[in-house]
Short mmCIF file of N, CA, C and O in Angstrom, two decimals:
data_model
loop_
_atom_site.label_atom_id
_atom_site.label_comp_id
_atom_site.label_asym_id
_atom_site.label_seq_id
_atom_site.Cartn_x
_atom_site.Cartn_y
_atom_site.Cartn_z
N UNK U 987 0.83 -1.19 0.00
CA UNK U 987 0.00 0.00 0.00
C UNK U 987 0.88 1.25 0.00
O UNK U 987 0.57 2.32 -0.53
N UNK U 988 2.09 0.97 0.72
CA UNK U 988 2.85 2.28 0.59
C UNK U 988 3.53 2.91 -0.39
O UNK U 988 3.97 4.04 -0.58
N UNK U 989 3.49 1.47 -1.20
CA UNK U 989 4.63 1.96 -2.29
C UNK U 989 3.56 2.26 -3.64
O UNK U 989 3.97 2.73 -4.70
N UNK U 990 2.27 1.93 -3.41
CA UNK U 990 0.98 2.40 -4.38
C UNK U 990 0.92 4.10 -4.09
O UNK U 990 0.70 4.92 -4.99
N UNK U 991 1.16 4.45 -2.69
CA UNK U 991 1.15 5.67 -2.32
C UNK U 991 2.30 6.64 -3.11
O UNK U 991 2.13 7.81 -3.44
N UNK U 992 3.13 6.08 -3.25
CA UNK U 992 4.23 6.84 -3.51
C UNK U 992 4.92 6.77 -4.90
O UNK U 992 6.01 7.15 -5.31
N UNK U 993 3.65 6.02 -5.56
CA UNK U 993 4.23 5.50 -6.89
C UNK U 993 3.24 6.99 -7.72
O UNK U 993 3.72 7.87 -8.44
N UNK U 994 2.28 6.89 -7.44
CA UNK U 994 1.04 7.75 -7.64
C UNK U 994 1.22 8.97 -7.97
O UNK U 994 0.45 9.58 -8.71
N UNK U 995 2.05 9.36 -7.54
CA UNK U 995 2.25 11.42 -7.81
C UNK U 995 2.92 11.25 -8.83
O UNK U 995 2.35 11.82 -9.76
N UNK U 996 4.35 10.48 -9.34
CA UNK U 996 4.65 9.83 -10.17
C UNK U 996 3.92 9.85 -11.53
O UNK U 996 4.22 10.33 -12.62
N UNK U 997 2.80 9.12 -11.06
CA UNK U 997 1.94 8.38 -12.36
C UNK U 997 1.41 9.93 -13.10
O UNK U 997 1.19 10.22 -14.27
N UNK U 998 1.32 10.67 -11.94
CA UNK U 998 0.36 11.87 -12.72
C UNK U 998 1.47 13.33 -13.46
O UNK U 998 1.10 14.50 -13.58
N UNK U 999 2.60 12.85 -13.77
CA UNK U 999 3.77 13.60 -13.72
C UNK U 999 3.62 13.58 -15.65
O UNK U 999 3.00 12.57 -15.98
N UNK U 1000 3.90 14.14 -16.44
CA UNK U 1000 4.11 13.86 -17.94
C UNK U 1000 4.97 12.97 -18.18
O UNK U 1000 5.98 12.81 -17.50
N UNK U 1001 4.58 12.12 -19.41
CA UNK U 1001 5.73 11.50 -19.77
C UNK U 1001 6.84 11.58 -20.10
O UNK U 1001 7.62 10.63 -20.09
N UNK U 1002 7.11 12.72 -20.44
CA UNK U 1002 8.70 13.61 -20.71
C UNK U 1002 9.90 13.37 -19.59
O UNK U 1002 11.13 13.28 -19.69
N UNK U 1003 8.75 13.31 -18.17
CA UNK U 1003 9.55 13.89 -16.84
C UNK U 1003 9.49 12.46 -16.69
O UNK U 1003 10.61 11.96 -16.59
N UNK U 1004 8.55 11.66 -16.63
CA UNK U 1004 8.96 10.02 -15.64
C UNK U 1004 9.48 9.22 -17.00
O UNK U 1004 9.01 9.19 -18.14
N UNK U 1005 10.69 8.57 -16.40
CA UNK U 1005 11.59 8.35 -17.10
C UNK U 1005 11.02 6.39 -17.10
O UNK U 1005 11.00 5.61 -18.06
N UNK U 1006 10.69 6.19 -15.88
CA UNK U 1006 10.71 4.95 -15.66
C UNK U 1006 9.54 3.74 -16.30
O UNK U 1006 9.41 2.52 -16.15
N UNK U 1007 8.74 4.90 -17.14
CA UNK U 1007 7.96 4.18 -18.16
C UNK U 1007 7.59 5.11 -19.28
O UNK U 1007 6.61 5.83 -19.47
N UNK U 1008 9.06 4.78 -20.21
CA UNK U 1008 9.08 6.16 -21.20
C UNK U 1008 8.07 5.70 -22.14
O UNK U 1008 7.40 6.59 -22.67
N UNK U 1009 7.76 4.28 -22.53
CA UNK U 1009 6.95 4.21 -23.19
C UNK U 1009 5.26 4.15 -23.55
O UNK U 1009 4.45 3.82 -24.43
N UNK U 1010 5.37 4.74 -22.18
CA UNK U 1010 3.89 4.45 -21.89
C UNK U 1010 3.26 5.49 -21.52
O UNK U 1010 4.05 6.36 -21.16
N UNK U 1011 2.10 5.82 -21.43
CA UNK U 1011 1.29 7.24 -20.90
C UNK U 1011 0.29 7.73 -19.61
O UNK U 1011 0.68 7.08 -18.64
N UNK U 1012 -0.50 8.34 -19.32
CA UNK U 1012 -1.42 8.31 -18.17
C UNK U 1012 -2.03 6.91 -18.33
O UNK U 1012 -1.53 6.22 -17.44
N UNK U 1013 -2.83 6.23 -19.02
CA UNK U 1013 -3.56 4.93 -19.36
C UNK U 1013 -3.17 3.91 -18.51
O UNK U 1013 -3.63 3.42 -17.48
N UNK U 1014 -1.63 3.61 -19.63
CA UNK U 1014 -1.66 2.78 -18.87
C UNK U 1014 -0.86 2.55 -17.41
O UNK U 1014 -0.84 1.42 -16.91
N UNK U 1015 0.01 4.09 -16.55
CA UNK U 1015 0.05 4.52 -15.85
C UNK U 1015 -1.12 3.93 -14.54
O UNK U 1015 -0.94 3.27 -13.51
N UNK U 1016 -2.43 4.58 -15.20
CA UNK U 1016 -3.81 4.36 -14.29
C UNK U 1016 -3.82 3.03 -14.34
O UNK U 1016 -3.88 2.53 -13.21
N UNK U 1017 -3.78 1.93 -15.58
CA UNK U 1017 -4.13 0.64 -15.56
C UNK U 1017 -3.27 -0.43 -14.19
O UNK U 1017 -3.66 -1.20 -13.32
N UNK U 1018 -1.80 0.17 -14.75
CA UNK U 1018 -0.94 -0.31 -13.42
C UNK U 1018 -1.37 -0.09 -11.96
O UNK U 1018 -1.62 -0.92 -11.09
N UNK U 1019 -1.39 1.31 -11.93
CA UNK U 1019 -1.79 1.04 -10.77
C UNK U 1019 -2.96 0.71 -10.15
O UNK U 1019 -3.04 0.29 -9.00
N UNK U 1020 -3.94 0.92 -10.96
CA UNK U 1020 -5.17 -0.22 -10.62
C UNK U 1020 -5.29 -1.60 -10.57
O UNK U 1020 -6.28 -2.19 -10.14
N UNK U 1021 -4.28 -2.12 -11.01
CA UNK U 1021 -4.13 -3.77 -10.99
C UNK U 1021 -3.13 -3.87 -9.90
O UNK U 1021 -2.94 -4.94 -9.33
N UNK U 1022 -2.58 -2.94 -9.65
CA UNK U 1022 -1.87 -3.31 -8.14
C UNK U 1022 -2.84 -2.83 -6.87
O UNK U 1022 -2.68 -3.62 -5.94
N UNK U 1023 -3.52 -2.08 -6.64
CA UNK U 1023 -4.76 -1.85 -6.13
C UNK U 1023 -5.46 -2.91 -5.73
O UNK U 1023 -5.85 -3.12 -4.59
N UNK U 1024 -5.67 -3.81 -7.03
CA UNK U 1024 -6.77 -5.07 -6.88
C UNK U 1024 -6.12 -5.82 -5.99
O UNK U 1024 -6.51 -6.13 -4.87
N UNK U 1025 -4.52 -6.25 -6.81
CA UNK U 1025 -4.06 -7.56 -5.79
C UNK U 1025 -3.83 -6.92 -4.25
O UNK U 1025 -3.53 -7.75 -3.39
N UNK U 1026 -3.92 -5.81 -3.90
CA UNK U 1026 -4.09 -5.37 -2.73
C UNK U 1026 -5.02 -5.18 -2.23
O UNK U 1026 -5.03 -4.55 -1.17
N UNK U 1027 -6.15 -5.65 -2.80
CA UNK U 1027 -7.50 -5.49 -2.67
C UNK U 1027 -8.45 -4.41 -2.03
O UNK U 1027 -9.41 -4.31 -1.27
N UNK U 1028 -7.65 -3.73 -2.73
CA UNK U 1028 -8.20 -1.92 -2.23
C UNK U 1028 -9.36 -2.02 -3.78
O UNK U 1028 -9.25 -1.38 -4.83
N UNK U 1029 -10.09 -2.73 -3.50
CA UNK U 1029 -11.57 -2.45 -4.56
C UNK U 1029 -11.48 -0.90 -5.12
O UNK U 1029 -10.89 -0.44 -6.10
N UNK U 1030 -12.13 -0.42 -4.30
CA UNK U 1030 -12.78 0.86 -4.98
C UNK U 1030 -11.31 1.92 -5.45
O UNK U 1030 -11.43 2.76 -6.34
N UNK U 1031 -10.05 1.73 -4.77
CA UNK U 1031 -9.24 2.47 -5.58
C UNK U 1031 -8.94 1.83 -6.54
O UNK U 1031 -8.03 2.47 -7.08
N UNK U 1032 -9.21 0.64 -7.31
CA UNK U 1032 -8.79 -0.30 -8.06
C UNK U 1032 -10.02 0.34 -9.16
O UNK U 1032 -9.93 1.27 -9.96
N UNK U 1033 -10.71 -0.21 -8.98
CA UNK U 1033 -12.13 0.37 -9.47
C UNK U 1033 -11.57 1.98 -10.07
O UNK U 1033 -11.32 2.04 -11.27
N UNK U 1034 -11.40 3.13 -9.30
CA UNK U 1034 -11.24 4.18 -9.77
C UNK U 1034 -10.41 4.38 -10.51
O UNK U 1034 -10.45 5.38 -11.22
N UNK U 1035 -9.28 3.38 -10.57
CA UNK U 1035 -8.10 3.70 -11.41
C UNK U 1035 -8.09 2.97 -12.51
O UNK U 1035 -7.49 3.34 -13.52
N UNK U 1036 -8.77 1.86 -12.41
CA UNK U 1036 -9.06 1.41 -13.88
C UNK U 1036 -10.03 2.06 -14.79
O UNK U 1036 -9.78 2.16 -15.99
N UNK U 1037 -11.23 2.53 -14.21
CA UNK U 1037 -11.99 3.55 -14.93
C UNK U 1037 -11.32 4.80 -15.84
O UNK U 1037 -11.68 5.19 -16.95
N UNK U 1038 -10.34 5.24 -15.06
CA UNK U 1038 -9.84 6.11 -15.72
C UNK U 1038 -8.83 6.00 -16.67
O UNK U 1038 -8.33 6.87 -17.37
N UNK U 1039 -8.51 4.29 -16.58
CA UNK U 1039 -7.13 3.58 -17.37
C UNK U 1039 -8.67 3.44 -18.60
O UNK U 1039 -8.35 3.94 -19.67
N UNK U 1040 -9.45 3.15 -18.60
CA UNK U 1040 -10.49 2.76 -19.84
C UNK U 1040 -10.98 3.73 -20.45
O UNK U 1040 -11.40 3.64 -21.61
N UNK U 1041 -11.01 5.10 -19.56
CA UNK U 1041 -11.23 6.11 -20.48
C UNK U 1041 -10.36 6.95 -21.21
O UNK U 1041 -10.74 7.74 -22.07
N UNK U 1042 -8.73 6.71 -20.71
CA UNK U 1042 -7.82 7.09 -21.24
C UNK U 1042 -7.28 6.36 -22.59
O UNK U 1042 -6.73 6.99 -23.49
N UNK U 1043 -7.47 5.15 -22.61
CA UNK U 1043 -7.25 4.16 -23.63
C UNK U 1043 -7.28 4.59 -24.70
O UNK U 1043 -8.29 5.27 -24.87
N UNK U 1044 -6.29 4.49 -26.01
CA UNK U 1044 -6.83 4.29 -27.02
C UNK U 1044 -6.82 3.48 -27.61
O UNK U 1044 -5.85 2.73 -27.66
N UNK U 1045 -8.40 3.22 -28.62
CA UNK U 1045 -8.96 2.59 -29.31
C UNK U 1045 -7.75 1.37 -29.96
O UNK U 1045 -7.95 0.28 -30.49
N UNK U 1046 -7.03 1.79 -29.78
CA UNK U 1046 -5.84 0.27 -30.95
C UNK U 1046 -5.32 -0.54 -29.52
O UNK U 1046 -4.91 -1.69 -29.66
N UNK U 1047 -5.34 0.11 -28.11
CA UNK U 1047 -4.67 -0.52 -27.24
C UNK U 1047 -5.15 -1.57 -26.72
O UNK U 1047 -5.06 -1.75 -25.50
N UNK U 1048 -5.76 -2.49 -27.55
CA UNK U 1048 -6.31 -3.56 -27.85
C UNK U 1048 -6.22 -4.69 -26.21
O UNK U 1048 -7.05 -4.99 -25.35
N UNK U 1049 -5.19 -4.94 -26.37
CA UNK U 1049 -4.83 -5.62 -25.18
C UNK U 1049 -4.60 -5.12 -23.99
O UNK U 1049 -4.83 -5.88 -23.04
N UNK U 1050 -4.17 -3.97 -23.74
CA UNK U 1050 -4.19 -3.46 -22.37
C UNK U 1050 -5.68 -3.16 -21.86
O UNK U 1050 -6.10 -3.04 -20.71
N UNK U 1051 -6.37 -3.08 -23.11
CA UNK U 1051 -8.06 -2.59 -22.86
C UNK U 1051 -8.87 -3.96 -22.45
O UNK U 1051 -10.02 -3.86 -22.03
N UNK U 1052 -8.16 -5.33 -22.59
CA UNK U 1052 -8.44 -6.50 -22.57
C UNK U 1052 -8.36 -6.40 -20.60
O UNK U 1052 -9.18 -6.54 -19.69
N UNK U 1053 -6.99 -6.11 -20.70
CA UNK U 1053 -6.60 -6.32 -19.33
C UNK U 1053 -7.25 -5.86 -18.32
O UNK U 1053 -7.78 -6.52 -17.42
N UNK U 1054 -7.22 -4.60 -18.47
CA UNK U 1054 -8.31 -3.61 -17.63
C UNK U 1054 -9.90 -3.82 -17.59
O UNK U 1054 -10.63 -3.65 -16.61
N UNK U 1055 -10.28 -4.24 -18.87
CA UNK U 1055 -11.94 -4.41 -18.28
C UNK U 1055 -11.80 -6.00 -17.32
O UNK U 1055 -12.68 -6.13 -16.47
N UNK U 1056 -10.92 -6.98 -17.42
CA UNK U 1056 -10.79 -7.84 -16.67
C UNK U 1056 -10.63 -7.24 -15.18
O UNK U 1056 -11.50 -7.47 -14.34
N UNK U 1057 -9.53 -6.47 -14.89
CA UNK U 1057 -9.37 -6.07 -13.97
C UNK U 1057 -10.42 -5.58 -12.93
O UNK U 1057 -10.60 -5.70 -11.71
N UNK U 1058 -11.23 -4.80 -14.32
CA UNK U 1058 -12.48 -3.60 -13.55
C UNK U 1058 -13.58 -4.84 -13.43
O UNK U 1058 -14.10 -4.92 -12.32
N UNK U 1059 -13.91 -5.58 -14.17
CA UNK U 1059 -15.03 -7.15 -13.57
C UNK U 1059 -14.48 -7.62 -12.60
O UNK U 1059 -15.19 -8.31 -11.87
N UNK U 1060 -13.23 -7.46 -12.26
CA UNK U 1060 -12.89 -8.27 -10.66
C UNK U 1060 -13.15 -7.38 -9.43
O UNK U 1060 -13.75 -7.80 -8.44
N UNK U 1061 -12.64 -6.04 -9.53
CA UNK U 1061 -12.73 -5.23 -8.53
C UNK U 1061 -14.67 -4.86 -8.51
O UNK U 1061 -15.32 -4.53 -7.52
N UNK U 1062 -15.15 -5.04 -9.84
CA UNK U 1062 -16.99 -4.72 -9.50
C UNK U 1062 -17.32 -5.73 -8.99
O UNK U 1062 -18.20 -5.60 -8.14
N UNK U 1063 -16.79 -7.19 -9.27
CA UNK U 1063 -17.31 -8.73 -8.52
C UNK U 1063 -17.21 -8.39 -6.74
O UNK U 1063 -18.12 -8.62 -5.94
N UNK U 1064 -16.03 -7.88 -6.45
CA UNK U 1064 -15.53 -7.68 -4.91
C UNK U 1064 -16.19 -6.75 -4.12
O UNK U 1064 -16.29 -6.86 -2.90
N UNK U 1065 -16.78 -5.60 -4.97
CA UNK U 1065 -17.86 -4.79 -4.62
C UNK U 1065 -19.35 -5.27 -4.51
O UNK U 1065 -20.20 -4.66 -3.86
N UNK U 1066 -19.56 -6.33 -5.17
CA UNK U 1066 -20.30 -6.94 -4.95
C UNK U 1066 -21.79 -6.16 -6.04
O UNK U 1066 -23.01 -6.20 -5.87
N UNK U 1067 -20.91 -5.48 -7.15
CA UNK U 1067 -21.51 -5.13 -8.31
C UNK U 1067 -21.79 -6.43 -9.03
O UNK U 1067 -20.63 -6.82 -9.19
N UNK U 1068 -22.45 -7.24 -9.49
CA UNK U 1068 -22.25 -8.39 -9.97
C UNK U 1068 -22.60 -8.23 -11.61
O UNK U 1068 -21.94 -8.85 -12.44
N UNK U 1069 -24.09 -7.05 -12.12
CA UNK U 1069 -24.25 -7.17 -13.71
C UNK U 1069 -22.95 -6.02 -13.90
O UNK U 1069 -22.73 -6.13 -15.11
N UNK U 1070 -22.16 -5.17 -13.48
CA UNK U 1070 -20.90 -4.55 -13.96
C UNK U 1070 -19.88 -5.14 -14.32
O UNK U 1070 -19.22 -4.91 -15.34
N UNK U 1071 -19.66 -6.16 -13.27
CA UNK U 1071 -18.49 -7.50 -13.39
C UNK U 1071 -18.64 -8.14 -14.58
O UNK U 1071 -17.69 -8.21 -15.36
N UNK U 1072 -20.21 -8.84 -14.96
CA UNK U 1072 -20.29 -9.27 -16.14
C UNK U 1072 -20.50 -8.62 -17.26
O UNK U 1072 -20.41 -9.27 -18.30
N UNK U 1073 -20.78 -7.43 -17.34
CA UNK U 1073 -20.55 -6.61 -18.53
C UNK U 1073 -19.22 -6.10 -18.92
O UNK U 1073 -19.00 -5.69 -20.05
N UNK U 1074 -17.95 -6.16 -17.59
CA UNK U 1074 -17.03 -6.04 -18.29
C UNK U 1074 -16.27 -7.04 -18.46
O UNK U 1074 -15.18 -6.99 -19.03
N UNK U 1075 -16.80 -8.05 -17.96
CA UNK U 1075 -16.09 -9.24 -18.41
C UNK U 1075 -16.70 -9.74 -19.81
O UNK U 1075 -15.84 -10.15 -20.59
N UNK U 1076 -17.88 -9.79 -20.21
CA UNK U 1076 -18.47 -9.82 -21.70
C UNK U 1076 -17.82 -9.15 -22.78
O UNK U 1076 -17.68 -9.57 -23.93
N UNK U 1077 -17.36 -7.83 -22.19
CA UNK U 1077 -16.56 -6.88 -22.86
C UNK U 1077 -15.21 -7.10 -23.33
O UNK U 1077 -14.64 -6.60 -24.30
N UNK U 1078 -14.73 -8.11 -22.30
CA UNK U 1078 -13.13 -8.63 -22.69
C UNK U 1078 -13.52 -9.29 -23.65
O UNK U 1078 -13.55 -8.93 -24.83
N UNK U 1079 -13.92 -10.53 -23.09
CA UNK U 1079 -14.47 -11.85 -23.60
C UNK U 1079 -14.70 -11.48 -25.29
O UNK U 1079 -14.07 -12.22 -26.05
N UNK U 1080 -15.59 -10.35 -25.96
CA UNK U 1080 -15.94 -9.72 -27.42
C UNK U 1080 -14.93 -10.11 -27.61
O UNK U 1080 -14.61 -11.20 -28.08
N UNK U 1081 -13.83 -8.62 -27.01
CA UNK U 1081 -12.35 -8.26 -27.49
C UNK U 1081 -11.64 -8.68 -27.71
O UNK U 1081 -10.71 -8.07 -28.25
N UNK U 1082 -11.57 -10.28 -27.38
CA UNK U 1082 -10.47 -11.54 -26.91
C UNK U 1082 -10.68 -12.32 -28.35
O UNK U 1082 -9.82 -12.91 -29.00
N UNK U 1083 -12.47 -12.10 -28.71
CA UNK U 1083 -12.60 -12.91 -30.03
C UNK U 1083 -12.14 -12.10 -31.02
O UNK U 1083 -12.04 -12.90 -31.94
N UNK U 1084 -11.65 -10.65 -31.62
CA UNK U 1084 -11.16 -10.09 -32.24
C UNK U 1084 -9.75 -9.84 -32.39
O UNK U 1084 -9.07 -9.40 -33.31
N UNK U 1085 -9.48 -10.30 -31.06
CA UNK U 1085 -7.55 -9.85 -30.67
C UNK U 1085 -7.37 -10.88 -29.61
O UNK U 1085 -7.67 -10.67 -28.44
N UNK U 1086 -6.91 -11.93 -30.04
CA UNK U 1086 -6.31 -12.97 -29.45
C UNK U 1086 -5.47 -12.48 -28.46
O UNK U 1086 -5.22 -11.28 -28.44
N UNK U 1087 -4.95 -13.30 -27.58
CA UNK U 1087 -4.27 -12.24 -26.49
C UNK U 1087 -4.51 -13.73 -25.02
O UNK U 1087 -5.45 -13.93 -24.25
N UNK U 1088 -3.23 -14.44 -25.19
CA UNK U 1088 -3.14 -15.46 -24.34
C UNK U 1088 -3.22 -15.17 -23.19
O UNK U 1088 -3.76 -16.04 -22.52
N UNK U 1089 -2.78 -13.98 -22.45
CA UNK U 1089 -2.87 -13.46 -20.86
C UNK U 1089 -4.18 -13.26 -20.91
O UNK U 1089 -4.86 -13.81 -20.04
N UNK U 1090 -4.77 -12.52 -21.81
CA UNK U 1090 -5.92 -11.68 -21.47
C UNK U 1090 -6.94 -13.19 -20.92
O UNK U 1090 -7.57 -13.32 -19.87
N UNK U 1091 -6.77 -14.35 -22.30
CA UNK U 1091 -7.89 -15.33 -22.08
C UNK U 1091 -7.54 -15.99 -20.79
O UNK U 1091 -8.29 -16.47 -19.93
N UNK U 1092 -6.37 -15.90 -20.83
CA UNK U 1092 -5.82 -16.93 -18.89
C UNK U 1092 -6.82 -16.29 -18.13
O UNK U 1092 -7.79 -16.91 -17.70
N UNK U 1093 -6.57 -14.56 -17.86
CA UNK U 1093 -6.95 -14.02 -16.75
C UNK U 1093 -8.77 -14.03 -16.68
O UNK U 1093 -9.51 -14.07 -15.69
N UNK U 1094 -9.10 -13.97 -18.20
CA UNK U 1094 -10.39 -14.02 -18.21
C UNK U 1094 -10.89 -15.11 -17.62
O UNK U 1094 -11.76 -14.86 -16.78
N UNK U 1095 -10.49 -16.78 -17.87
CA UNK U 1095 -10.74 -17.62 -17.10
C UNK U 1095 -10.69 -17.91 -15.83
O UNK U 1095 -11.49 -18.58 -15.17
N UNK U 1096 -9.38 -17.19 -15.38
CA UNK U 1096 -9.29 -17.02 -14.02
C UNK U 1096 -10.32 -16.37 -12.99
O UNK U 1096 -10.52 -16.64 -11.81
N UNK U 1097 -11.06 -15.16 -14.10
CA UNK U 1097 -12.20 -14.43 -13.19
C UNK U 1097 -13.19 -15.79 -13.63
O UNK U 1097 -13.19 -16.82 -12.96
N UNK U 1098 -13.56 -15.72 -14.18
CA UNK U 1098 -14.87 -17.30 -14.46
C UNK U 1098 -14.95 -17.86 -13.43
O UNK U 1098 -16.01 -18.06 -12.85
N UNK U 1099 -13.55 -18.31 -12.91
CA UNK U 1099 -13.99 -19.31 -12.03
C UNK U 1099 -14.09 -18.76 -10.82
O UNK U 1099 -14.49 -19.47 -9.91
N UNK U 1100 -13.83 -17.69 -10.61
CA UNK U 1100 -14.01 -16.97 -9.06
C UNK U 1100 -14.87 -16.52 -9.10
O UNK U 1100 -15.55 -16.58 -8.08
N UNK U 1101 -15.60 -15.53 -10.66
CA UNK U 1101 -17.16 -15.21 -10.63
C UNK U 1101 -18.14 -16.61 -10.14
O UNK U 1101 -18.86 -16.55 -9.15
N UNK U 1102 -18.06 -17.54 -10.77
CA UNK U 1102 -18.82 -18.64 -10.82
C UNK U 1102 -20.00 -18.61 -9.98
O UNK U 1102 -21.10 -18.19 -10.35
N UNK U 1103 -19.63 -19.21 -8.44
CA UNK U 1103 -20.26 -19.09 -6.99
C UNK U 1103 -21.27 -17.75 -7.02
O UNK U 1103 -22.48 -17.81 -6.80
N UNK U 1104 -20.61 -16.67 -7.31
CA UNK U 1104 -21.38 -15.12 -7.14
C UNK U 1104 -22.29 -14.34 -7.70
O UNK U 1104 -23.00 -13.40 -7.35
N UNK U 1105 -21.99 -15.22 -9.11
CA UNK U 1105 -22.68 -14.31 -10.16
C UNK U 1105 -23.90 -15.18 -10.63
O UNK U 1105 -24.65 -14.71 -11.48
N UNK U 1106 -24.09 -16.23 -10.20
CA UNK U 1106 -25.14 -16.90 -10.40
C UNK U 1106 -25.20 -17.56 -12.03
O UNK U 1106 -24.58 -17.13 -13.00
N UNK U 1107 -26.25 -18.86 -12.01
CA UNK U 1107 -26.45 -19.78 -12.93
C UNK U 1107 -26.44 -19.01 -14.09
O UNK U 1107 -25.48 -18.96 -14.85
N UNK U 1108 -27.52 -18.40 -14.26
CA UNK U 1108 -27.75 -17.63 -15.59
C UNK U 1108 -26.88 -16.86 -16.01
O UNK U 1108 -26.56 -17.02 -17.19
N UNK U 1109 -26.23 -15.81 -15.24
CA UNK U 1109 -25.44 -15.00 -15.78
C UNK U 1109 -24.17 -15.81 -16.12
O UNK U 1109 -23.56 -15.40 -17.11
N UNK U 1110 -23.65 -16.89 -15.49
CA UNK U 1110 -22.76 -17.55 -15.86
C UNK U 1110 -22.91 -18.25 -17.22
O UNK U 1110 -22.05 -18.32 -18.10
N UNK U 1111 -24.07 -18.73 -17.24
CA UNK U 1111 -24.57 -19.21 -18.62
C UNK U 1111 -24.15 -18.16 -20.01
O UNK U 1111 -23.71 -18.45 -21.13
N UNK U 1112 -24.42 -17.10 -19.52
CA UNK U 1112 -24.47 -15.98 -20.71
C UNK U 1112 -22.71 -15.60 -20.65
O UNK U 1112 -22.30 -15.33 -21.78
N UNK U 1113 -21.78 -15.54 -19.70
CA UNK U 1113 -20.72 -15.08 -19.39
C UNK U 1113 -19.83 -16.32 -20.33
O UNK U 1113 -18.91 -16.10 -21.11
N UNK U 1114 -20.61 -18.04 -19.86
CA UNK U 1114 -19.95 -18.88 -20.79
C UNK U 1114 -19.74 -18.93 -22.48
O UNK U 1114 -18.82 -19.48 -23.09
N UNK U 1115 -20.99 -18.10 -23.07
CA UNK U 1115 -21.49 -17.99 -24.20
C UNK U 1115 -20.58 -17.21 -24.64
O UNK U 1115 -20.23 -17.67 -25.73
N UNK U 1116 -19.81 -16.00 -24.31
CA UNK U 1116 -19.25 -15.18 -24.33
C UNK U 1116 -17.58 -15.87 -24.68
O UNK U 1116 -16.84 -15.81 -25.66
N UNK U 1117 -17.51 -16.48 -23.38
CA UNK U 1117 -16.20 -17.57 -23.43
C UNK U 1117 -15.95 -18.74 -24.23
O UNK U 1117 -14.93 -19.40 -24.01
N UNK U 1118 -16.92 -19.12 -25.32
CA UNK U 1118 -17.14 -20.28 -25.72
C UNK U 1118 -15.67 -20.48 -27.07
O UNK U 1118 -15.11 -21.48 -27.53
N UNK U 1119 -15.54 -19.20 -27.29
CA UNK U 1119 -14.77 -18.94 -28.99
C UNK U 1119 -13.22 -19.25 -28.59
O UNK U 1119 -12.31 -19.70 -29.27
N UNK U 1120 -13.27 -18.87 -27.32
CA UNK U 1120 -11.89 -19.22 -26.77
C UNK U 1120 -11.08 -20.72 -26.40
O UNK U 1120 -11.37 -21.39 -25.41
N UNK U 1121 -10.16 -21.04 -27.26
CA UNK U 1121 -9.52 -22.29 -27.69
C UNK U 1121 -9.08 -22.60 -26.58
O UNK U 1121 -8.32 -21.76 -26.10
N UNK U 1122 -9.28 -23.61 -25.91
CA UNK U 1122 -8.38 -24.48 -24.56
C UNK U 1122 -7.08 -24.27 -24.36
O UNK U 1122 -6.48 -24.85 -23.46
#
């Protein structure tokens, strides 16, 4: 948590000045540290920082946009948002059938099975439908 604290002022600095991710921008800046958020399970800062990693995105960043709506269906599952979780997990799931992307489908499965229990029969049904295109 401390080093999320101190990474943060950082993140909001231009890319010119932070050297330590020259290639990258606010996005996915926000995406990072919202996925470190999650595994720290600070939900709602996870939640806030991926929101803003999805609205920063652009449109070609195909796979980091994979990553993050995964991210943001785990931190809405933990909130106990459950049709948000599955809309952005539906949302990967599309994206995954257009842009292959082996992490993205791992992690997507990985939420499946932790949604499973929470999100109930049906929506899992429809969440599987979603997952079906994706090769073993």
């Amino acid at each position: 948590a401390q080093a999320l604290h101190r990474a943060e002022p950082v993140a909001h600095q231009p890319a010119a000045q932070s050297h330590a991710l020259f290639d990258y921008g606010p996005a996915h800046w926000a995406a990072a540290i919202g996925h470190a958020h999650l595994r720290a399970s600070h939900h709602t800062a996870a939640r806030d920082a991926l929101t803003a990693a999805l609205d920063q995105l652009q449109p070609t960043a195909r796979r980091a946009r994979v990553l993050v709506l995964i991210d943001l269906a785990t931190a809405e599952l933990h909130a106990g948002n459950i049709p948000q979780a599955c809309h952005h997990a539906t949302a990967a799931a599309d994206l995954l059938h257009r842009t292959s992307y082996a992490t993205g489908t791992a992690r997507l499965r990985a939420f499946r099975t932790v949604a499973a229990r929470p999100i109930g029969a049906h929506a899992l049904g429809v969440l599987d439908e979603h997952l079906a295109h994706l090769a073993a």
